[in-house]
Coordinates of C-alpha atoms in Angstrom, one line a residue:
M1 CA -56.8 3.4 -207.8
P2 CA -57.2 7.7 -208.4
K3 CA -61.4 9.6 -207.4
L4 CA -63.0 10.2 -210.7
H5 CA -63.0 13.9 -209.5
D6 CA -58.7 13.8 -208.9
L7 CA -58.3 12.3 -212.6
Y8 CA -61.1 15.1 -214.5
T9 CA -59.1 17.5 -212.2
A10 CA -55.9 16.0 -213.2
Q11 CA -56.7 16.3 -217.3
L12 CA -58.4 19.2 -217.0
R13 CA -54.8 21.4 -215.9
H14 CA -53.1 19.6 -218.0
A15 CA -55.4 20.6 -221.0
H16 CA -55.3 24.3 -218.9
H17 CA -51.1 24.0 -218.8
Y18 CA -50.9 23.3 -222.4
H19 CA -53.1 26.0 -223.4
E20 CA -49.9 28.0 -222.3
V21 CA -47.8 26.5 -223.8
L22 CA -49.9 27.1 -227.1
S23 CA -50.3 30.9 -226.7
E24 CA -46.5 31.1 -225.2
A25 CA -45.2 29.2 -229.1
N26 CA -47.8 32.1 -230.4
E27 CA -46.6 34.9 -228.8
S28 CA -42.7 33.7 -229.5
F29 CA -43.4 33.1 -233.0
L30 CA -45.0 36.4 -234.1
K31 CA -42.0 38.2 -232.5
G32 CA -40.0 37.6 -235.5
G33 CA -36.7 36.5 -236.2
N34 CA -35.1 33.9 -233.9
S35 CA -38.4 34.0 -231.6
S36 CA -40.3 32.9 -234.8
L37 CA -38.1 29.8 -234.7
E38 CA -38.5 29.0 -230.8
G39 CA -42.0 29.4 -231.4
L40 CA -42.4 26.7 -233.9
A41 CA -39.5 24.5 -232.1
L42 CA -42.0 24.8 -229.1
F43 CA -45.2 23.5 -230.6
D44 CA -43.4 20.9 -232.4
R45 CA -41.7 19.3 -229.2
D46 CA -45.3 20.0 -227.2
R47 CA -47.6 19.2 -229.8
T48 CA -49.0 15.9 -228.8
N49 CA -49.9 17.3 -226.0
I50 CA -51.7 20.4 -227.2
E51 CA -53.7 18.5 -229.4
H52 CA -54.7 16.5 -226.7
G53 CA -55.6 19.4 -224.5
Q54 CA -57.5 20.3 -226.9
R55 CA -59.2 17.6 -227.3
W56 CA -60.3 16.7 -224.0
V57 CA -61.7 20.4 -223.6
S58 CA -63.6 19.6 -226.9
K59 CA -64.6 16.5 -225.7
N60 CA -65.5 17.7 -221.8
M61 CA -67.4 21.2 -222.9
D62 CA -70.2 20.3 -222.6
D63 CA -69.9 19.7 -218.8
D64 CA -67.1 21.6 -217.5
S65 CA -67.3 25.8 -217.7
A66 CA -63.3 25.3 -217.6
A67 CA -63.0 23.5 -220.3
Q68 CA -65.5 25.6 -222.1
Q69 CA -63.6 28.3 -221.9
L70 CA -60.5 26.2 -223.1
C71 CA -62.0 25.4 -225.9
N72 CA -63.0 28.8 -226.4
S73 CA -59.3 29.8 -226.5
Y74 CA -57.5 27.4 -227.8
P75 CA -57.8 28.5 -231.8
I76 CA -57.2 32.0 -230.4
S77 CA -54.7 31.8 -228.7
G78 CA -52.5 29.5 -231.1
C79 CA -53.7 30.9 -234.3
A80 CA -50.7 31.8 -236.4
V81 CA -48.6 28.6 -235.2
M82 CA -51.5 26.5 -235.9
S83 CA -52.0 28.1 -239.8
L84 CA -48.6 26.7 -240.6
R85 CA -48.7 23.3 -238.0
L86 CA -51.8 21.8 -238.5
L87 CA -53.9 20.7 -241.3
P88 CA -56.7 23.1 -242.4
R89 CA -59.5 20.4 -241.5
D90 CA -57.8 19.9 -237.9
Q91 CA -58.0 23.6 -237.7
I92 CA -61.4 23.3 -239.2
Y93 CA -62.4 21.2 -236.3
W94 CA -60.7 23.4 -233.6
I95 CA -62.4 26.5 -234.3
E96 CA -65.6 25.1 -235.0
D97 CA -65.9 23.5 -231.5
A98 CA -64.7 26.5 -230.2
L99 CA -67.4 28.5 -232.8
G100 CA -70.1 26.5 -230.8
V101 CA -69.0 27.4 -227.2
A102 CA -68.4 31.3 -228.0
R103 CA -72.0 30.8 -229.5
R104 CA -73.0 28.9 -225.9
L105 CA -71.6 31.9 -224.3
K106 CA -72.5 35.1 -225.5
D107 CA -68.9 35.5 -226.5
R108 CA -69.6 37.9 -229.8
E109 CA -66.1 38.7 -230.0
S110 CA -65.0 35.1 -230.0
E111 CA -67.3 34.7 -232.7
G112 CA -66.0 36.8 -235.2
K113 CA -62.3 36.0 -234.7
H114 CA -63.3 32.3 -234.8
L115 CA -65.5 32.9 -238.0
G116 CA -62.6 34.7 -239.2
N117 CA -59.7 32.6 -238.9
L118 CA -62.5 29.7 -240.2
G119 CA -62.8 31.6 -243.3
N120 CA -58.9 31.1 -243.5
A121 CA -58.8 27.1 -243.0
Y122 CA -61.5 27.2 -245.9
F123 CA -59.5 29.4 -247.8
T124 CA -56.9 27.3 -247.4
L125 CA -58.7 24.3 -248.7
G126 CA -59.7 26.5 -252.0
E127 CA -63.0 27.0 -251.0
I128 CA -63.4 29.9 -251.7
R129 CA -66.9 30.9 -251.5
T130 CA -67.1 29.7 -248.2
A131 CA -64.1 31.4 -247.3
I132 CA -66.3 34.3 -248.1
K133 CA -69.5 32.8 -246.1
C134 CA -67.7 33.1 -243.0
Y135 CA -65.3 36.2 -243.9
D136 CA -69.0 37.9 -244.2
L137 CA -70.5 36.7 -241.4
A138 CA -67.1 37.5 -239.4
L139 CA -67.4 41.0 -240.5
G140 CA -70.7 41.4 -238.6
F141 CA -69.2 40.9 -235.4
N142 CA -66.4 42.7 -236.2
Q143 CA -68.8 45.9 -236.9
E144 CA -70.5 45.3 -233.9
S145 CA -67.8 45.4 -231.1
K146 CA -65.7 48.7 -233.6
D147 CA -62.3 46.1 -234.2
I148 CA -61.5 48.2 -237.0
R149 CA -58.3 46.3 -236.9
S150 CA -59.4 42.7 -237.3
E151 CA -62.3 44.9 -239.8
A152 CA -60.0 45.7 -242.2
N153 CA -57.8 42.3 -242.0
T154 CA -61.5 40.4 -242.7
L155 CA -62.2 43.0 -245.4
G156 CA -58.8 42.3 -247.3
N157 CA -59.6 38.5 -246.9
V158 CA -62.7 39.2 -248.6
G159 CA -60.9 40.7 -251.6
I160 CA -57.6 38.1 -251.9
A161 CA -61.4 35.5 -251.9
Y162 CA -62.1 37.6 -254.9
A163 CA -59.5 37.6 -255.9
A164 CA -59.0 34.0 -256.0
L165 CA -62.4 33.7 -257.8
G166 CA -61.3 35.9 -260.9
K167 CA -63.6 39.2 -259.6
N168 CA -61.0 41.8 -259.9
G169 CA -63.2 44.4 -259.3
K170 CA -65.2 43.1 -256.6
A171 CA -61.7 42.2 -254.7
V172 CA -60.6 46.1 -255.9
E173 CA -63.5 47.4 -254.1
Y174 CA -63.1 45.1 -250.4
H175 CA -59.2 46.0 -250.9
M176 CA -60.8 50.0 -250.8
M177 CA -62.9 49.4 -247.8
A178 CA -59.7 47.9 -245.6
L179 CA -57.6 50.6 -246.3

C-alpha cells in the first residue's frame, strides 16, 4: 500500500503533467490553421485527466504552494481552449479558484487576467452587467501593470458588453479608448 506522501506526490505530478498538456493544447490552438485542430484534439483526448488535475489542485491549494501555483496557472494556460471546450459555469469554477489564489499570492497580473476571463465567461452566459464589473476590475490591474495589450482587449470587451446592453454611445466610447 503506497504511503500517503507518495500518493500526494504522484497526484501533484499528475496535475503538473496535465497542466503542461493543457498549455501545449492552448499554444497549438493559438497558432491557427491545422495547429488549432491539433490543439483541440489534444485537449479532447486528455480532457478527463486535465479536469482531474485542475480539481486536485483546487482541492489542495490550501495545503501546498505547488498546488497553489498550478491552480493559479491552469485557467491562464488553457484560456483559449477552455473558452471552446468548457461550459461557462465550469470556466467560472476554475477561474474563481485561481482568482482566490492569485489574491492570496498577491499576484496582481494574474488577478487581472482572471478577472478579464471571468468577465468573458459571464458575458457568454448573458450576465452582461456582471461581466462589466469583472472587466472594470481587470482594467485597474491592466493599467497598474502597464499591460497595454490586455488593457486594450479589456476596453474592447467592455465596449462589446455595452453594445449588448444597447448602450451604443458608451460602447463607442470604450472602443475608441481601446484604439
